Coordinates of C-alpha atoms in Angstrom, one line a residue:
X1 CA 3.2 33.8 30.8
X2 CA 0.9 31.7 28.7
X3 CA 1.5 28.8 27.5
X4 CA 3.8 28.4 24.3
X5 CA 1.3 27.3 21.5
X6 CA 2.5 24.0 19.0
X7 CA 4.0 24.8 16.0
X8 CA 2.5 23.2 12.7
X9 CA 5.0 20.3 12.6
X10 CA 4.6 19.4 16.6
X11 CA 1.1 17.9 16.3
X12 CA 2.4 14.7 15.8
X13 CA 4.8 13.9 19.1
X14 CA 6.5 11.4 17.6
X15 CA 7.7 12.1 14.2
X16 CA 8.8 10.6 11.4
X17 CA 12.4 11.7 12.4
X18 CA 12.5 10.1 15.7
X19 CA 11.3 7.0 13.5
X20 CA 14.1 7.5 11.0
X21 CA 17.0 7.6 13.9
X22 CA 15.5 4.9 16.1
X23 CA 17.7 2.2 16.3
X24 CA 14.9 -0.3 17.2
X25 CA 13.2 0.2 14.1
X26 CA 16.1 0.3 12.5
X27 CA 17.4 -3.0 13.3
X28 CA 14.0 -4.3 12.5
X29 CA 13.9 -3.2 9.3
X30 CA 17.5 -4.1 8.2
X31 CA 16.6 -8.2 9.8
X32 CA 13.4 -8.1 7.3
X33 CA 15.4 -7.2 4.5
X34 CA 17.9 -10.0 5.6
X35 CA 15.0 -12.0 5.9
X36 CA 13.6 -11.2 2.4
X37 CA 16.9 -11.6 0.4
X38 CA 17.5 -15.2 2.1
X39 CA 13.9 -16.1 0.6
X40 CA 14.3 -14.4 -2.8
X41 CA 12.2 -11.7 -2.5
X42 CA 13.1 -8.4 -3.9
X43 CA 15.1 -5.2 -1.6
X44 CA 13.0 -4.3 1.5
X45 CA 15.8 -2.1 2.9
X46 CA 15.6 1.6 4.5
X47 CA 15.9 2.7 1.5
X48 CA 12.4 1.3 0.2
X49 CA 10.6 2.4 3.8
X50 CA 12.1 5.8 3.3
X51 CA 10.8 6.3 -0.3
X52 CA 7.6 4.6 0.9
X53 CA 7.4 7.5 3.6
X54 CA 8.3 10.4 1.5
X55 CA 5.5 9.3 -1.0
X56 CA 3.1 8.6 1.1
X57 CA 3.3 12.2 2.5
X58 CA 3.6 13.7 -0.9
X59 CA 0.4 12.0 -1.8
X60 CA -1.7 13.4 1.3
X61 CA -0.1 17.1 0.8
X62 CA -0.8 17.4 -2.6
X63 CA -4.3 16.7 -2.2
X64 CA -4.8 18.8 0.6
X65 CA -4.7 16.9 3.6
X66 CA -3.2 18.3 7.0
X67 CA 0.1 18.3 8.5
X68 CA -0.3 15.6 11.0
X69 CA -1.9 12.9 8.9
X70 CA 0.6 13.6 6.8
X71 CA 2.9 13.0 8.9
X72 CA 1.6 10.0 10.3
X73 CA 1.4 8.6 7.1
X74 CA 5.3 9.1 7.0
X75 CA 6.1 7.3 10.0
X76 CA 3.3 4.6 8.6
X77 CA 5.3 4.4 5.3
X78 CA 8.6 3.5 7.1
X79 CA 7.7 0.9 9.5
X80 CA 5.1 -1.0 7.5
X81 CA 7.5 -3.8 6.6
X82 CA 9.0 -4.6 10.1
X83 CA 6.9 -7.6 10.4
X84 CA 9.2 -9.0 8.0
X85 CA 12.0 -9.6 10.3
X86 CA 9.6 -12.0 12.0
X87 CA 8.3 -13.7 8.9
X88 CA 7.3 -13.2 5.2
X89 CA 3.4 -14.7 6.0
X90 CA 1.2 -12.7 7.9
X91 CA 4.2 -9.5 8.2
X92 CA 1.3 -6.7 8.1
X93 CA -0.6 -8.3 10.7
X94 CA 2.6 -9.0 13.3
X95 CA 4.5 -5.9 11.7
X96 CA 1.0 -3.8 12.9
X97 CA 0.9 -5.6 16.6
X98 CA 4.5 -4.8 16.9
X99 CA 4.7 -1.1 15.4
X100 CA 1.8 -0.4 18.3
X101 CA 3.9 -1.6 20.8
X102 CA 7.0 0.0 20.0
X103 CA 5.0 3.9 18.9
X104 CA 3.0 3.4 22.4
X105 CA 6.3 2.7 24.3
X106 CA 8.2 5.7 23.0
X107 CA 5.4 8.1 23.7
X108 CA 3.0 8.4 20.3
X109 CA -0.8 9.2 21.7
X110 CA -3.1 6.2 22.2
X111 CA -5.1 7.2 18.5
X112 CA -1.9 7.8 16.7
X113 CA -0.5 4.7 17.2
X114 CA -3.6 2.9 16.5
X115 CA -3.9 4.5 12.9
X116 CA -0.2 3.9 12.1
X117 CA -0.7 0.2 13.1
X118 CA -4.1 -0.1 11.3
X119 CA -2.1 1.3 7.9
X120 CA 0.4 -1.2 8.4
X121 CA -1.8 -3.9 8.9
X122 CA -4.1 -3.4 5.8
X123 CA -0.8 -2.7 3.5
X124 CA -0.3 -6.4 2.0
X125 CA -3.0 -7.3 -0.8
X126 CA -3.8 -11.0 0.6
X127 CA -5.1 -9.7 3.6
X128 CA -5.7 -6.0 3.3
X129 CA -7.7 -2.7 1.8
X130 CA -7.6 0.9 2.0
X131 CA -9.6 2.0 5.3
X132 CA -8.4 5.6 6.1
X133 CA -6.3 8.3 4.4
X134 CA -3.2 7.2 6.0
X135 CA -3.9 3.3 5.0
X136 CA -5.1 4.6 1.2
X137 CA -1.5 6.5 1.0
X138 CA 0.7 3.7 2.3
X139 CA -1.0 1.6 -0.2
X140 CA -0.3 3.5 -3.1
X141 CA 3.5 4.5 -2.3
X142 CA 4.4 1.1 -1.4
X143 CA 2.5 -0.8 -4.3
X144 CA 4.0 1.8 -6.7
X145 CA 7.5 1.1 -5.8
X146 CA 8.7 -1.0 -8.8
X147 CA 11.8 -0.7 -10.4
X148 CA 14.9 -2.3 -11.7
X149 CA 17.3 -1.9 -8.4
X150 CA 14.7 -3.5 -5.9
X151 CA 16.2 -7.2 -7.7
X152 CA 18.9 -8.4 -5.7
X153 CA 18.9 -11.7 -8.4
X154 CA 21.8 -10.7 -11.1
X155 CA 21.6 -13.8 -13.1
X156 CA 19.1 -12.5 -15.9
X157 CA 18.7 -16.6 -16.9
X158 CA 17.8 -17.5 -13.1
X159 CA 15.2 -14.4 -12.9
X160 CA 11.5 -15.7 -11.7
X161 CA 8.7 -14.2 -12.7
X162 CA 9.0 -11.6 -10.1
X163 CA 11.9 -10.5 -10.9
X164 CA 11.4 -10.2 -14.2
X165 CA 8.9 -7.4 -13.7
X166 CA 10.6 -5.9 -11.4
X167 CA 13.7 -5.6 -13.6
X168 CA 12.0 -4.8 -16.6
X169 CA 10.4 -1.7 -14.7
X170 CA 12.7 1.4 -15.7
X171 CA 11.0 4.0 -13.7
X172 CA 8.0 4.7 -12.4
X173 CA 5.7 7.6 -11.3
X174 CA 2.9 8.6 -9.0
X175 CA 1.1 11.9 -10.8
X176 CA -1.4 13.7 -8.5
X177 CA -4.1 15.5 -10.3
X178 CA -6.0 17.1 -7.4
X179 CA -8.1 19.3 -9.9
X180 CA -8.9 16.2 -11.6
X181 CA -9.6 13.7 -8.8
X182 CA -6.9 11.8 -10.6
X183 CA -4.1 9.4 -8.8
X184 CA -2.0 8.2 -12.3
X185 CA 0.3 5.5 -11.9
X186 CA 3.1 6.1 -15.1
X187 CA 5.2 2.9 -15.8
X188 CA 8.4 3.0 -18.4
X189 CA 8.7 -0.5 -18.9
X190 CA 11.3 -3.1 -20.9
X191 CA 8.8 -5.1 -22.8
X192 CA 11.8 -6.5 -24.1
X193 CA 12.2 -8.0 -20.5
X194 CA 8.2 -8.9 -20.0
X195 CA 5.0 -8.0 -21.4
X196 CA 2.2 -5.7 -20.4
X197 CA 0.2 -8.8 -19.3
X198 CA 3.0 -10.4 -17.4
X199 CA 2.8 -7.4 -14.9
X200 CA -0.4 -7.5 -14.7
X201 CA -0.3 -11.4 -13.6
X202 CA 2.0 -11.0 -11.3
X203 CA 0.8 -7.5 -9.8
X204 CA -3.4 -7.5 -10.2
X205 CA -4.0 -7.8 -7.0
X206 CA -1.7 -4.9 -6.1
X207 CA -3.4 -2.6 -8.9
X208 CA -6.9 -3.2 -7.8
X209 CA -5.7 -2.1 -3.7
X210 CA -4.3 1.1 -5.7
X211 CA -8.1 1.3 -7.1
X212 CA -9.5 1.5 -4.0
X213 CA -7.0 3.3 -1.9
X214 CA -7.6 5.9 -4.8
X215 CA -11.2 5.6 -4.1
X216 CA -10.3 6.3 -0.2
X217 CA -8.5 9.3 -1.2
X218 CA -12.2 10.2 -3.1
X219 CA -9.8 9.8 -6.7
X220 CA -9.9 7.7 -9.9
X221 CA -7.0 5.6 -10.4
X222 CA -5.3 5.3 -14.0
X223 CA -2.7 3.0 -15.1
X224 CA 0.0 3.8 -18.1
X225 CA 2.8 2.0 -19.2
X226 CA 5.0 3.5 -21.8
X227 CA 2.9 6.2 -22.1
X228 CA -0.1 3.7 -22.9
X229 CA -3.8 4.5 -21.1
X230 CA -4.3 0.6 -19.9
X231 CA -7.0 2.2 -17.0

């Protein structure tokens, strides 16, 4: 008999569902977001590496791109924050080191795990860019993930500047305009909360990775808030 030929979603032979379950990863990710909320940072639960995966690989589908970067991109978009369990500075590059390890260990091929790990280790803005498809998309999802229930802080009167932003963010959206060449980031925001130009002082940096992970992706990126063209 000859042999069984792979199905479009066994490319990849470790998948972003083995990723999901692993306990491992799991326990990493739930320490960082420990981690995080003892420092004051906003939520960096599952919940935030799940949304991060899912639009990471909506980004790469809807412009075209093929199953298994796609799909790598996924299991990119989960794990990019493990480093966090070890410490805030420097998380992309020992979150990269370590999500090689542990992908290499449970059987992802050599090239895989390399991509994965270089995504995760260009995701933060003091330290990284766009380098690949799979880096571009992390980018974008995670950056793009602002909104009110990421603020663990209650106290509206003991909010920092961070949180402010963050709370003041309604909902947000990532619009793909393939036709176009067009990544639009589409911010409802609370000016009542902060400003236009607060955001952008806390969050430049972050908007200018989205720029050129856009650029990666061979798109323009736009910026609106409240329905406001700002770029």
């Amino acid at each position: 008999m000859g042999e069984k030929k792979k199905g479009k979603n066994e490319s990849c032979a470790f998948s972003y569902e083995n990723i999901h379950k692993d306990e491992e990863i799991n326990l990493l990710i739930t320490k960082g977001n420990e981690v995080l909320g003892e420092l004051g940072y906003t939520e960096h639960s599952a919940k935030h590496a799940s949304k991060v995966a899912q639009e990471a690989a909506r980004i790469l589908k809807e412009l075209g791109y093929e199953e298994h970067v796609i799909e790598l991109s996924r299991v990119a978009g989960y794990m990019h924050d493990i480093g966090n369990s070890i410490n805030r500075n420097d998380h992309a590059h020992s979150g990269a080191i370590m999500a090689y390890q542990i992908l290499k260990e449970k059987g992802m091929p050599l090239a895989d795990a390399i991509t994965v790990a270089t995504a995760i280790g260009n995701h933060d803005e003091a330290t990284g860019t766009a380098v690949d498809a799979v880096s571009a998309a992390l980018i974008l999802a995670d950056k793009t993930d602002v909104r009110r229930n990421r603020v663990r802080n209650q106290v509206i009167a003991n909010f920092d500047s961070h949180d402010r932003v963050n709370y003041a963010a309604l909902a947000s959206h990532l619009e793909i305009k393939k036709e176009k060449k067009v990544i639009q980031m589409e911010l409802e925001m609370d000016d009542s909360m902060c400003t236009v130009m607060d955001y952008f002082e806390i969050f430049l940096q972050r908007m200018l990775m989205c720029k050129r992970a856009a650029e990666v992706l061979g798109c323009r990126f736009k910026f609106l808030v409240n329905g406001n063209k700002l770029c």
